[in-house]
Amino acid sequence: MKNSKTVLIDKNPGRNAQTFGIARELKTDLDLIHEPSVGVIGNKGDSQCYIGVEKKVRVIHEALRNKIGKNNDQMQMRLVQPEFTVATSDGIRNGTKEMRYSLIGREVTNDSICEHLSASGLKGTIALVACDKHSCWDPCCNFRA
């Protein structure tokens, strides 16, 4: 995406209300709501693979939030709230009838991440991926690069 300001970044009062609200909640500069967006995404599931993903995403998000602003040493970008997608672990489901959910899980993971990236118009994304689902994210994240 060459100009991410074309997605959600206009002067429509209804959309501005949403972005003002998010900026206030995330404690970011309200003057940056029309700048290109950046965010952190992760995945969650029923496996030890995913333990700590949410905490790590929150830590990365906070560090990113501290780097966003109008000072010379900061990025002038709009921060979006962290997003997560679902995943199903092969390790727990292997050999069971529920394994079929792990097999289609890659497509579900891919579709949900692509939907979020496309709908949010993110200019930059940090993805924290657990387990074997990283291949689902590659096409989406590379598409956005």
PDB file of C-alpha atoms in Angstrom:
ATOM      1  CA  MET A   1       0.000   0.000   0.000  1.00  0.00           C
ATOM      2  CA  LYS A   2       1.699   3.170  -1.187  1.00  0.00           C
ATOM      3  CA  ASN A   3      -0.536   5.662   0.594  1.00  0.00           C
ATOM      4  CA  SER A   4      -2.172   4.211   3.689  1.00  0.00           C
ATOM      5  CA  LYS A   5      -3.870   7.555   4.358  1.00  0.00           C
ATOM      6  CA  THR A   6      -6.448   6.481   1.783  1.00  0.00           C
ATOM      7  CA  VAL A   7      -7.829   3.873   4.210  1.00  0.00           C
ATOM      8  CA  LEU A   8      -9.840   5.148   7.201  1.00  0.00           C
ATOM      9  CA  ILE A   9      -7.795   8.329   7.299  1.00  0.00           C
ATOM     10  CA  ASP A  10     -10.131  11.090   6.216  1.00  0.00           C
ATOM     11  CA  LYS A  11     -12.067  13.900   7.829  1.00  0.00           C
ATOM     12  CA  ASN A  12     -15.375  12.040   8.245  1.00  0.00           C
ATOM     13  CA  PRO A  13     -16.714  12.955  11.722  1.00  0.00           C
ATOM     14  CA  GLY A  14     -17.988   9.426  12.389  1.00  0.00           C
ATOM     15  CA  ARG A  15     -14.629   7.815  11.676  1.00  0.00           C
ATOM     16  CA  ASN A  16     -12.824  10.606  13.497  1.00  0.00           C
ATOM     17  CA  ALA A  17     -14.895   9.836  16.609  1.00  0.00           C
ATOM     18  CA  GLN A  18     -13.688   6.238  16.474  1.00  0.00           C
ATOM     19  CA  THR A  19     -10.022   7.128  15.968  1.00  0.00           C
ATOM     20  CA  PHE A  20     -10.148   9.830  18.651  1.00  0.00           C
ATOM     21  CA  GLY A  21     -11.595   7.282  21.069  1.00  0.00           C
ATOM     22  CA  ILE A  22      -8.902   4.722  20.299  1.00  0.00           C
ATOM     23  CA  ALA A  23      -6.150   7.348  20.582  1.00  0.00           C
ATOM     24  CA  ARG A  24      -7.470   8.438  23.971  1.00  0.00           C
ATOM     25  CA  GLU A  25      -7.725   4.859  25.227  1.00  0.00           C
ATOM     26  CA  LEU A  26      -4.197   4.048  24.031  1.00  0.00           C
ATOM     27  CA  LYS A  27      -2.903   7.376  25.388  1.00  0.00           C
ATOM     28  CA  THR A  28      -1.457   8.479  22.054  1.00  0.00           C
ATOM     29  CA  ASP A  29      -1.373  11.978  20.588  1.00  0.00           C
ATOM     30  CA  LEU A  30      -4.761  12.946  19.146  1.00  0.00           C
ATOM     31  CA  ASP A  31      -3.032  14.967  16.426  1.00  0.00           C
ATOM     32  CA  LEU A  32      -1.711  11.718  14.924  1.00  0.00           C
ATOM     33  CA  ILE A  33      -5.059  10.090  14.097  1.00  0.00           C
ATOM     34  CA  HIS A  34      -4.686  10.938  10.402  1.00  0.00           C
ATOM     35  CA  GLU A  35      -1.162   9.537  10.120  1.00  0.00           C
ATOM     36  CA  PRO A  36      -0.359   6.082   8.710  1.00  0.00           C
ATOM     37  CA  SER A  37      -1.207   3.297  11.174  1.00  0.00           C
ATOM     38  CA  VAL A  38       1.026   0.768  12.899  1.00  0.00           C
ATOM     39  CA  GLY A  39       0.166  -2.138  15.197  1.00  0.00           C
ATOM     40  CA  VAL A  40       1.024  -5.446  16.837  1.00  0.00           C
ATOM     41  CA  ILE A  41      -0.707  -8.761  16.153  1.00  0.00           C
ATOM     42  CA  GLY A  42      -0.441 -12.205  17.729  1.00  0.00           C
ATOM     43  CA  ASN A  43      -2.128 -15.589  17.823  1.00  0.00           C
ATOM     44  CA  LYS A  44      -3.697 -17.607  20.642  1.00  0.00           C
ATOM     45  CA  GLY A  45      -4.687 -21.214  21.040  1.00  0.00           C
ATOM     46  CA  ASP A  46      -5.112 -24.160  23.395  1.00  0.00           C
ATOM     47  CA  SER A  47      -1.483 -25.233  23.691  1.00  0.00           C
ATOM     48  CA  GLN A  48       1.622 -24.435  25.657  1.00  0.00           C
ATOM     49  CA  CYS A  49       2.962 -22.932  22.414  1.00  0.00           C
ATOM     50  CA  TYR A  50       0.773 -19.894  22.990  1.00  0.00           C
ATOM     51  CA  ILE A  51       1.595 -19.316  26.654  1.00  0.00           C
ATOM     52  CA  GLY A  52       2.966 -15.824  26.991  1.00  0.00           C
ATOM     53  CA  VAL A  53       1.973 -14.596  23.519  1.00  0.00           C
ATOM     54  CA  GLU A  54      -0.580 -12.120  24.843  1.00  0.00           C
ATOM     55  CA  LYS A  55       1.829 -10.754  27.459  1.00  0.00           C
ATOM     56  CA  LYS A  56       4.598 -10.366  24.874  1.00  0.00           C
ATOM     57  CA  VAL A  57       2.252  -8.606  22.442  1.00  0.00           C
ATOM     58  CA  ARG A  58       1.246  -6.174  25.205  1.00  0.00           C
ATOM     59  CA  VAL A  59       4.914  -5.479  26.088  1.00  0.00           C
ATOM     60  CA  ILE A  60       5.794  -4.867  22.426  1.00  0.00           C
ATOM     61  CA  HIS A  61       2.701  -2.685  22.016  1.00  0.00           C
ATOM     62  CA  GLU A  62       3.688  -0.571  25.024  1.00  0.00           C
ATOM     63  CA  ALA A  63       7.239  -0.146  23.691  1.00  0.00           C
ATOM     64  CA  LEU A  64       5.816   0.857  20.319  1.00  0.00           C
ATOM     65  CA  ARG A  65       3.417   3.296  21.990  1.00  0.00           C
ATOM     66  CA  ASN A  66       6.372   4.971  23.690  1.00  0.00           C
ATOM     67  CA  LYS A  67       8.068   5.430  20.291  1.00  0.00           C
ATOM     68  CA  ILE A  68       5.064   7.194  18.747  1.00  0.00           C
ATOM     69  CA  GLY A  69       4.639  10.940  19.030  1.00  0.00           C
ATOM     70  CA  LYS A  70       5.634  14.267  17.544  1.00  0.00           C
ATOM     71  CA  ASN A  71       9.165  14.542  18.949  1.00  0.00           C
ATOM     72  CA  ASN A  72      12.121  14.236  16.576  1.00  0.00           C
ATOM     73  CA  ASP A  73      13.080  10.835  17.994  1.00  0.00           C
ATOM     74  CA  GLN A  74       9.548   9.443  17.632  1.00  0.00           C
ATOM     75  CA  MET A  75       7.515   8.010  14.763  1.00  0.00           C
ATOM     76  CA  GLN A  76       4.586  10.147  13.693  1.00  0.00           C
ATOM     77  CA  MET A  77       2.096   7.323  13.233  1.00  0.00           C
ATOM     78  CA  ARG A  78      -1.316   6.264  14.456  1.00  0.00           C
ATOM     79  CA  LEU A  79      -1.194   3.295  16.840  1.00  0.00           C
ATOM     80  CA  VAL A  80      -3.980   0.720  16.653  1.00  0.00           C
ATOM     81  CA  GLN A  81      -4.884  -1.590  19.505  1.00  0.00           C
ATOM     82  CA  PRO A  82      -3.303  -5.076  19.562  1.00  0.00           C
ATOM     83  CA  GLU A  83      -5.139  -7.773  17.638  1.00  0.00           C
ATOM     84  CA  PHE A  84      -5.148 -11.553  18.012  1.00  0.00           C
ATOM     85  CA  THR A  85      -6.265 -14.434  15.873  1.00  0.00           C
ATOM     86  CA  VAL A  86      -7.112 -17.997  16.838  1.00  0.00           C
ATOM     87  CA  ALA A  87      -5.015 -21.066  16.211  1.00  0.00           C
ATOM     88  CA  THR A  88      -5.364 -24.797  16.841  1.00  0.00           C
ATOM     89  CA  SER A  89      -2.429 -26.855  18.063  1.00  0.00           C
ATOM     90  CA  ASP A  90      -1.428 -29.978  16.168  1.00  0.00           C
ATOM     91  CA  GLY A  91       0.329 -31.340  19.239  1.00  0.00           C
ATOM     92  CA  ILE A  92      -2.789 -31.660  21.377  1.00  0.00           C
ATOM     93  CA  ARG A  93      -5.121 -32.662  18.522  1.00  0.00           C
ATOM     94  CA  ASN A  94      -2.811 -35.065  16.682  1.00  0.00           C
ATOM     95  CA  GLY A  95      -4.450 -38.442  16.196  1.00  0.00           C
ATOM     96  CA  THR A  96      -7.915 -37.218  17.199  1.00  0.00           C
ATOM     97  CA  LYS A  97     -10.954 -36.252  15.149  1.00  0.00           C
ATOM     98  CA  GLU A  98     -10.336 -32.651  16.231  1.00  0.00           C
ATOM     99  CA  MET A  99      -7.136 -32.647  14.147  1.00  0.00           C
ATOM    100  CA  ARG A 100      -9.280 -31.588  11.199  1.00  0.00           C
ATOM    101  CA  TYR A 101      -9.591 -28.170  12.860  1.00  0.00           C
ATOM    102  CA  SER A 102      -5.849 -27.772  12.951  1.00  0.00           C
ATOM    103  CA  LEU A 103      -5.634 -28.539   9.246  1.00  0.00           C
ATOM    104  CA  ILE A 104      -8.130 -25.817   8.286  1.00  0.00           C
ATOM    105  CA  GLY A 105      -6.798 -23.585  11.050  1.00  0.00           C
ATOM    106  CA  ARG A 106      -4.027 -22.275   8.848  1.00  0.00           C
ATOM    107  CA  GLU A 107      -6.567 -20.869   6.393  1.00  0.00           C
ATOM    108  CA  VAL A 108      -8.657 -19.392   9.212  1.00  0.00           C
ATOM    109  CA  THR A 109      -5.548 -17.783  10.717  1.00  0.00           C
ATOM    110  CA  ASN A 110      -4.424 -16.473   7.331  1.00  0.00           C
ATOM    111  CA  ASP A 111      -7.861 -15.099   6.456  1.00  0.00           C
ATOM    112  CA  SER A 112      -8.333 -13.337   9.789  1.00  0.00           C
ATOM    113  CA  ILE A 113      -4.907 -11.696   9.691  1.00  0.00           C
ATOM    114  CA  CYS A 114      -5.302 -10.628   6.062  1.00  0.00           C
ATOM    115  CA  GLU A 115      -8.723  -9.192   6.911  1.00  0.00           C
ATOM    116  CA  HIS A 116      -7.313  -7.186   9.818  1.00  0.00           C
ATOM    117  CA  LEU A 117      -4.330  -5.883   7.869  1.00  0.00           C
ATOM    118  CA  SER A 118      -6.425  -4.961   4.851  1.00  0.00           C
ATOM    119  CA  ALA A 119      -9.294  -3.389   6.794  1.00  0.00           C
ATOM    120  CA  SER A 120      -7.024  -1.428   9.141  1.00  0.00           C
ATOM    121  CA  GLY A 121      -4.744  -0.076   6.421  1.00  0.00           C
ATOM    122  CA  LEU A 122      -1.684  -0.706   8.561  1.00  0.00           C
ATOM    123  CA  LYS A 123       1.540   0.766   7.202  1.00  0.00           C
ATOM    124  CA  GLY A 124       3.621  -1.286   9.641  1.00  0.00           C
ATOM    125  CA  THR A 125       2.934  -4.479  11.570  1.00  0.00           C
ATOM    126  CA  ILE A 126       4.833  -6.413  14.215  1.00  0.00           C
ATOM    127  CA  ALA A 127       3.611 -10.022  14.270  1.00  0.00           C
ATOM    128  CA  LEU A 128       4.273 -12.348  17.204  1.00  0.00           C
ATOM    129  CA  VAL A 129       3.522 -15.852  15.988  1.00  0.00           C
ATOM    130  CA  ALA A 130       3.583 -19.005  18.101  1.00  0.00           C
ATOM    131  CA  CYS A 131       3.561 -22.675  17.153  1.00  0.00           C
ATOM    132  CA  ASP A 132       3.666 -23.674  13.486  1.00  0.00           C
ATOM    133  CA  LYS A 133       1.331 -21.005  12.187  1.00  0.00           C
ATOM    134  CA  HIS A 134       3.999 -18.606  10.932  1.00  0.00           C
ATOM    135  CA  SER A 135       3.515 -19.765   7.354  1.00  0.00           C
ATOM    136  CA  CYS A 136      -0.059 -18.441   7.526  1.00  0.00           C
ATOM    137  CA  TRP A 137       1.163 -14.948   8.256  1.00  0.00           C
ATOM    138  CA  ASP A 138       3.913 -14.730   5.653  1.00  0.00           C
ATOM    139  CA  PRO A 139       1.728 -13.911   2.622  1.00  0.00           C
ATOM    140  CA  CYS A 140      -0.224 -11.262   4.537  1.00  0.00           C
ATOM    141  CA  CYS A 141       2.747  -9.596   6.171  1.00  0.00           C
ATOM    142  CA  ASN A 142       4.827  -9.718   3.007  1.00  0.00           C
ATOM    143  CA  PHE A 143       1.931  -8.224   1.068  1.00  0.00           C
ATOM    144  CA  ARG A 144       1.948  -5.259   3.426  1.00  0.00           C
ATOM    145  CA  ALA A 145       5.715  -4.701   3.372  1.00  0.00           C
TER     146      ALA A 145
END
